[in-house]
mmCIF file of C-alpha atoms in Angstrom:
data_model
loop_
_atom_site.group_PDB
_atom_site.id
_atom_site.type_symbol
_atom_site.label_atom_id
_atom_site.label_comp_id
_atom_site.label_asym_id
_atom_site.label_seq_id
_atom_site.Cartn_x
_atom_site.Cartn_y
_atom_site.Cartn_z
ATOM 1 C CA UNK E 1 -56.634 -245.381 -175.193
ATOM 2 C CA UNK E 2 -54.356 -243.977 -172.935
ATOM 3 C CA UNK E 3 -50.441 -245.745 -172.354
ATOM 4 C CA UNK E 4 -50.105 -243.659 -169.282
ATOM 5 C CA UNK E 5 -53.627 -243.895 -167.545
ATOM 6 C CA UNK E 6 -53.956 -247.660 -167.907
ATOM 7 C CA UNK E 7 -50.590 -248.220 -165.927
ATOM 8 C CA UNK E 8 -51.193 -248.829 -161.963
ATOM 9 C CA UNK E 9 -49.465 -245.979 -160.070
ATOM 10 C CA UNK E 10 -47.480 -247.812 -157.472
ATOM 11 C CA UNK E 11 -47.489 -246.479 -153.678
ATOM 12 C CA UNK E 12 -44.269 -246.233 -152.400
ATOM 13 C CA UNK E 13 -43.797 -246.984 -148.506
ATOM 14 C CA UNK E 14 -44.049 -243.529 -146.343
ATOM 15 C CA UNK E 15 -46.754 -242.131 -148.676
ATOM 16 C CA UNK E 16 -50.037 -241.797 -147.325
ATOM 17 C CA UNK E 17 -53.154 -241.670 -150.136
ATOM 18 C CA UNK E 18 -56.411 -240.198 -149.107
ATOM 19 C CA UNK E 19 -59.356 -240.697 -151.785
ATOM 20 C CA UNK E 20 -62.453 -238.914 -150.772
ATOM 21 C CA UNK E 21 -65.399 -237.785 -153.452
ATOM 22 C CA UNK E 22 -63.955 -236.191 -156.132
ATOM 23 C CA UNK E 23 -60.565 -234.921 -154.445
ATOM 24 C CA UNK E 24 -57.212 -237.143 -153.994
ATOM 25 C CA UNK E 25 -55.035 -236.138 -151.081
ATOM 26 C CA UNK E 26 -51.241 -237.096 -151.541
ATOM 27 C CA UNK E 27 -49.011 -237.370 -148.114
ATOM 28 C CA UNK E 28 -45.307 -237.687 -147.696
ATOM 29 C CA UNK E 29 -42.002 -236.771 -145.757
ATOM 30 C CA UNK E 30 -41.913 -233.367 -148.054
ATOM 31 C CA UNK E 31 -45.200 -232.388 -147.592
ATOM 32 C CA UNK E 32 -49.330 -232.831 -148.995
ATOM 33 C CA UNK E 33 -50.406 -232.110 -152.087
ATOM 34 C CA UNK E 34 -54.262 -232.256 -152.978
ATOM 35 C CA UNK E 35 -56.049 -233.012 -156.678
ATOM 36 C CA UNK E 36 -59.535 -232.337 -157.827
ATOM 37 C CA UNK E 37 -60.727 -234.796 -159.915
ATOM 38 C CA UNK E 38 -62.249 -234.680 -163.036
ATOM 39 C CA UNK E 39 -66.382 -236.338 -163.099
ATOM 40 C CA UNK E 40 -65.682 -238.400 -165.603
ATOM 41 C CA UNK E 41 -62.309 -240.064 -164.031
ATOM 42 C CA UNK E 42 -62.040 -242.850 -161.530
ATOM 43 C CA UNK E 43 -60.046 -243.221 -158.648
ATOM 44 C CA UNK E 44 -59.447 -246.602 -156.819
ATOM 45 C CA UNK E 45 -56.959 -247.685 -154.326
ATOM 46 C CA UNK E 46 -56.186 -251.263 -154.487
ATOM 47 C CA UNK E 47 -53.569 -252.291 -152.189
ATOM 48 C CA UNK E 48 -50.154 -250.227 -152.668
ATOM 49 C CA UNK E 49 -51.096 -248.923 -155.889
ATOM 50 C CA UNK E 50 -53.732 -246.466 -157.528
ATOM 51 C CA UNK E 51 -55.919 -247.254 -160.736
ATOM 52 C CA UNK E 52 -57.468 -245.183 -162.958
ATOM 53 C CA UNK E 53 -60.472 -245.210 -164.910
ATOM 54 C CA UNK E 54 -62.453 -243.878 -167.029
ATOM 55 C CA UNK E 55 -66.106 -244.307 -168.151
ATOM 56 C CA UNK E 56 -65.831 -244.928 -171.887
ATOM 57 C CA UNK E 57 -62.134 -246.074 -173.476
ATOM 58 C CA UNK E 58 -62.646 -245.204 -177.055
ATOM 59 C CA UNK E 59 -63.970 -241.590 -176.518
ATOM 60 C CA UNK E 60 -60.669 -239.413 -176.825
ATOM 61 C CA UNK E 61 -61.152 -236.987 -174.900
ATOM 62 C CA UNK E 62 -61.616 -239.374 -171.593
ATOM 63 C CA UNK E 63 -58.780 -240.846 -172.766
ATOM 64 C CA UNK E 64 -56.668 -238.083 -172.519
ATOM 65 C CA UNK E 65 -58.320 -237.033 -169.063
ATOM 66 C CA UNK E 66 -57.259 -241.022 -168.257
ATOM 67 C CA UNK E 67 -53.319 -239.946 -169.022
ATOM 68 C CA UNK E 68 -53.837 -236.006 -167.857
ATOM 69 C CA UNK E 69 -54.609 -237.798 -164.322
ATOM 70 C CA UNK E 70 -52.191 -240.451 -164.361
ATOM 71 C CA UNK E 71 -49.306 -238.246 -164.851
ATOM 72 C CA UNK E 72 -50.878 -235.406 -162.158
ATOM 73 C CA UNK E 73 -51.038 -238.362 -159.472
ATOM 74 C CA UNK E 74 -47.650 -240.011 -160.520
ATOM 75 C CA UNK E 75 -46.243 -236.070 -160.121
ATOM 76 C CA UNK E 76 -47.454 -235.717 -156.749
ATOM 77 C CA UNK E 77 -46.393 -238.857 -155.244
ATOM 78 C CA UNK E 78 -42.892 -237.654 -156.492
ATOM 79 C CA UNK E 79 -43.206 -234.278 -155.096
ATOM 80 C CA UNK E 80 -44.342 -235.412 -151.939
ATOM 81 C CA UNK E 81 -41.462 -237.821 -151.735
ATOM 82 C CA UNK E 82 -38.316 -236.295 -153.563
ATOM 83 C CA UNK E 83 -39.309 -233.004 -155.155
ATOM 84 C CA UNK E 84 -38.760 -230.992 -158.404
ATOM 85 C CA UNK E 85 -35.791 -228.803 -158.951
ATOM 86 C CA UNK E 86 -35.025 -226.015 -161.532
ATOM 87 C CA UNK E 87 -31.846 -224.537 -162.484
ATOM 88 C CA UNK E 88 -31.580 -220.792 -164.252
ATOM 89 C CA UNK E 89 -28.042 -218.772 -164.555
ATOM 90 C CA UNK E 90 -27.377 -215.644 -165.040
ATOM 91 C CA UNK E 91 -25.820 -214.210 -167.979
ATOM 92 C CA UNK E 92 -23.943 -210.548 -168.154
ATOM 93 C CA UNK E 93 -21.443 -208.522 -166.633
ATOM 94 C CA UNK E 94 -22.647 -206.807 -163.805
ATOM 95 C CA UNK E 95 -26.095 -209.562 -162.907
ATOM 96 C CA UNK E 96 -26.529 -210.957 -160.153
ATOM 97 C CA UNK E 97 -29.650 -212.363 -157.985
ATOM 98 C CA UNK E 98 -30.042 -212.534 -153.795
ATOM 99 C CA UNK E 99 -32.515 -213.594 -151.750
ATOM 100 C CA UNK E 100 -33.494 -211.251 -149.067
ATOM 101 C CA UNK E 101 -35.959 -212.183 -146.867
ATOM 102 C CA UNK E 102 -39.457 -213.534 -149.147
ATOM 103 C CA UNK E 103 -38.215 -211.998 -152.206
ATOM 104 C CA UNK E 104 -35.613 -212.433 -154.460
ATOM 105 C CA UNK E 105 -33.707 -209.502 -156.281
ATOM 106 C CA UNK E 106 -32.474 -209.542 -159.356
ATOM 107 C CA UNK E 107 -30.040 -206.780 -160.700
ATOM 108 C CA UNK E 108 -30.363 -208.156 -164.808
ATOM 109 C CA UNK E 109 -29.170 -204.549 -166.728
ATOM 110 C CA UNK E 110 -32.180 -202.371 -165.912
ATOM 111 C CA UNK E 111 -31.567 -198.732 -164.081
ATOM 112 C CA UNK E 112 -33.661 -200.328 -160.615
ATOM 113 C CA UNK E 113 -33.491 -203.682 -158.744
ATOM 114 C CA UNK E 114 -36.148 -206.265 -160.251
ATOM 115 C CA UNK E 115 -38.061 -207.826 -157.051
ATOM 116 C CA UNK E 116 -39.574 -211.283 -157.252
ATOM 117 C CA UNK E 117 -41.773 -212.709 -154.733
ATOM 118 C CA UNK E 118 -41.044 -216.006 -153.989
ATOM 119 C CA UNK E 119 -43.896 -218.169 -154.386
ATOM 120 C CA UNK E 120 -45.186 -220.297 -150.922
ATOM 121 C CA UNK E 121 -44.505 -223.168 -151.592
ATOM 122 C CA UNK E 122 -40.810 -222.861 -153.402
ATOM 123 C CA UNK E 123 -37.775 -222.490 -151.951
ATOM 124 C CA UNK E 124 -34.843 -220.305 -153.576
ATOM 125 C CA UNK E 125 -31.406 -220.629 -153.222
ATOM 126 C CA UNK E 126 -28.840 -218.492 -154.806
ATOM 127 C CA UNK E 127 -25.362 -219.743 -155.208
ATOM 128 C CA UNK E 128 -22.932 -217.432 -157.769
ATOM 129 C CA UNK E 129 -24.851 -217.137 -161.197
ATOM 130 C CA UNK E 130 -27.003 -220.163 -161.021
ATOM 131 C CA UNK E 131 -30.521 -219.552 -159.064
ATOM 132 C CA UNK E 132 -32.034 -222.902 -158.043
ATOM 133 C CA UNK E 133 -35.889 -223.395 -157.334
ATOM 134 C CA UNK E 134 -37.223 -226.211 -155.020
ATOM 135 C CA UNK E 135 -40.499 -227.390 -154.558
ATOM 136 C CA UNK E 136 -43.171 -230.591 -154.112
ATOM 137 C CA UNK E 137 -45.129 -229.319 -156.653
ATOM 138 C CA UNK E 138 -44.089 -229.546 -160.065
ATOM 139 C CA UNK E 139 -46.038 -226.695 -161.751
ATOM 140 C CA UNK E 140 -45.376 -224.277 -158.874
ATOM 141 C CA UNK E 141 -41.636 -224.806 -159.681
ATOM 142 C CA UNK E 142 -42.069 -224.835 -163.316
ATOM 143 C CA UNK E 143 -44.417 -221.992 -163.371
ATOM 144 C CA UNK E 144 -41.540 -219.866 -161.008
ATOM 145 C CA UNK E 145 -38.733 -220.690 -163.314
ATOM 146 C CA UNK E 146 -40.728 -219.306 -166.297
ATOM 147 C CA UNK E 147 -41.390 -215.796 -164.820
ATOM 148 C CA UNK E 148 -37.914 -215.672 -163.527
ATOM 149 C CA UNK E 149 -36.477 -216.367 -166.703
ATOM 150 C CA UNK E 150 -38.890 -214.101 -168.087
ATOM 151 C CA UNK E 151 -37.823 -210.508 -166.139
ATOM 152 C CA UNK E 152 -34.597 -211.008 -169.005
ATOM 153 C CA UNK E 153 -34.674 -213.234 -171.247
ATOM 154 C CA UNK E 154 -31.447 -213.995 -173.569
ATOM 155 C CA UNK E 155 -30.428 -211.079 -175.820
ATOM 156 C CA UNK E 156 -28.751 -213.110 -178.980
ATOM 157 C CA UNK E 157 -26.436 -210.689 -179.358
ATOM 158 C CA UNK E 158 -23.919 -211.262 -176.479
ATOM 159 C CA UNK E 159 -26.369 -214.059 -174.603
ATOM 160 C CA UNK E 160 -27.085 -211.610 -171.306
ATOM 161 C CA UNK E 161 -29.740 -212.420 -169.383
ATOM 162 C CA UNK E 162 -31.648 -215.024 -167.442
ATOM 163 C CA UNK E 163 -31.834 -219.074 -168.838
ATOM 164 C CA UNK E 164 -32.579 -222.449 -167.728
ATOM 165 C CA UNK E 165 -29.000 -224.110 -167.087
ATOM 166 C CA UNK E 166 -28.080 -226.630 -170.177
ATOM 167 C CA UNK E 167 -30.299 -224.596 -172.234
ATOM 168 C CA UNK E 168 -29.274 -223.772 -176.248
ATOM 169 C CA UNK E 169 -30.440 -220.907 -177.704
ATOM 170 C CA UNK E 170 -29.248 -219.631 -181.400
ATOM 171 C CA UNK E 171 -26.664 -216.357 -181.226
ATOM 172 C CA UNK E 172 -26.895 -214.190 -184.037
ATOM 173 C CA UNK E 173 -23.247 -212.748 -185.817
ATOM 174 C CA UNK E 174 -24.206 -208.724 -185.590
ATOM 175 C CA UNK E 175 -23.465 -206.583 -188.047
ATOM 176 C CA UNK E 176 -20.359 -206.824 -189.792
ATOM 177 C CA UNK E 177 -17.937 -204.706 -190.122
ATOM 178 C CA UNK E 178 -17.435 -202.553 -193.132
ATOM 179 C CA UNK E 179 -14.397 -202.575 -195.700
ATOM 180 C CA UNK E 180 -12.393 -200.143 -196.338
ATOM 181 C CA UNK E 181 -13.437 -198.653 -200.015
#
């Protein structure tokens, strides 16, 4: 039995929700975001809030579509109303990242200028070292900050290269130097 799926998803006031067949439709001030939903999940409007169900409670996997789908829809009607954010810095003497235009370059240590697209959908901003990602939809933005990060990801040597901001990774000492005999 899902803890997440059995909750009510509340409707906040500006945010329009569109249930039609097998598809959810999610509008707010930042934007629309649309769901397929699974056969075997239910979606009902009641009032200002959404439940969820499913056909049979103790089969597991419906019970894990029941939370899958409660956290989807709660995502959305976040998205739609405040949006997700990512953080990554940059690392290294001589990095740096712009945006020019629909892409965003990244000079991270190689002998040529990396080129992202930028997703539609996200929004990029560059401000020093730290590259922030913007977006309604939560795995757009978390999907963006994972290939970014991944074009250079930390050497544990020094720590150059590209990482979430607040993220801990484990240096390593090197090799040591040797004694005089």
């Amino acid at each position: 039995m899902s803890r997440i799926g059995k909750n009510p998803i509340a409707i906040p006031a500006g945010v329009e929700v569109k249930i039609e067949g097998a598809m959810i439709e999610v509008k707010g001030p930042k934007g629309v975001l649309t769901q397929v939903i699974h056969p075997l999940v239910g979606v009902e409007k009641v009032e200002n809030s959404i439940v969820i169900k499913i056909q049979d409670e103790s089969d597991r996997s419906q019970g894990a579509l029941w939370g899958l789908f409660g956290s989807l829809i709660r995502n959305m009607i976040t998205g739609v109303t405040e949006g997700f954010v990512k953080k990554l810095e940059i690392n290294g003497v001589g990095m740096k990242a712009a945006v020019s235009g629909k892409n965003l370059i990244l000079n991270v240590g190689f002998s040529h200028p990396v080129e992202f697209v930028i997703p539609q959908g996200t929004e990029i901003v560059v401000e020093g070292n730290v590259i922030t990602i913007s977006g309604i939809d939560k795995q757009l933005v978390g999907e963006t900050a994972a290939q970014i990060r991944k074009i250079k990801k930390v050497e544990p040597y020094k720590g150059k290269g590209i990482k979430y901001v607040g993220e801990q990774f484990i240096r390593k000492a090197g090799k040591a130097a040797a004694k005089g005999k």
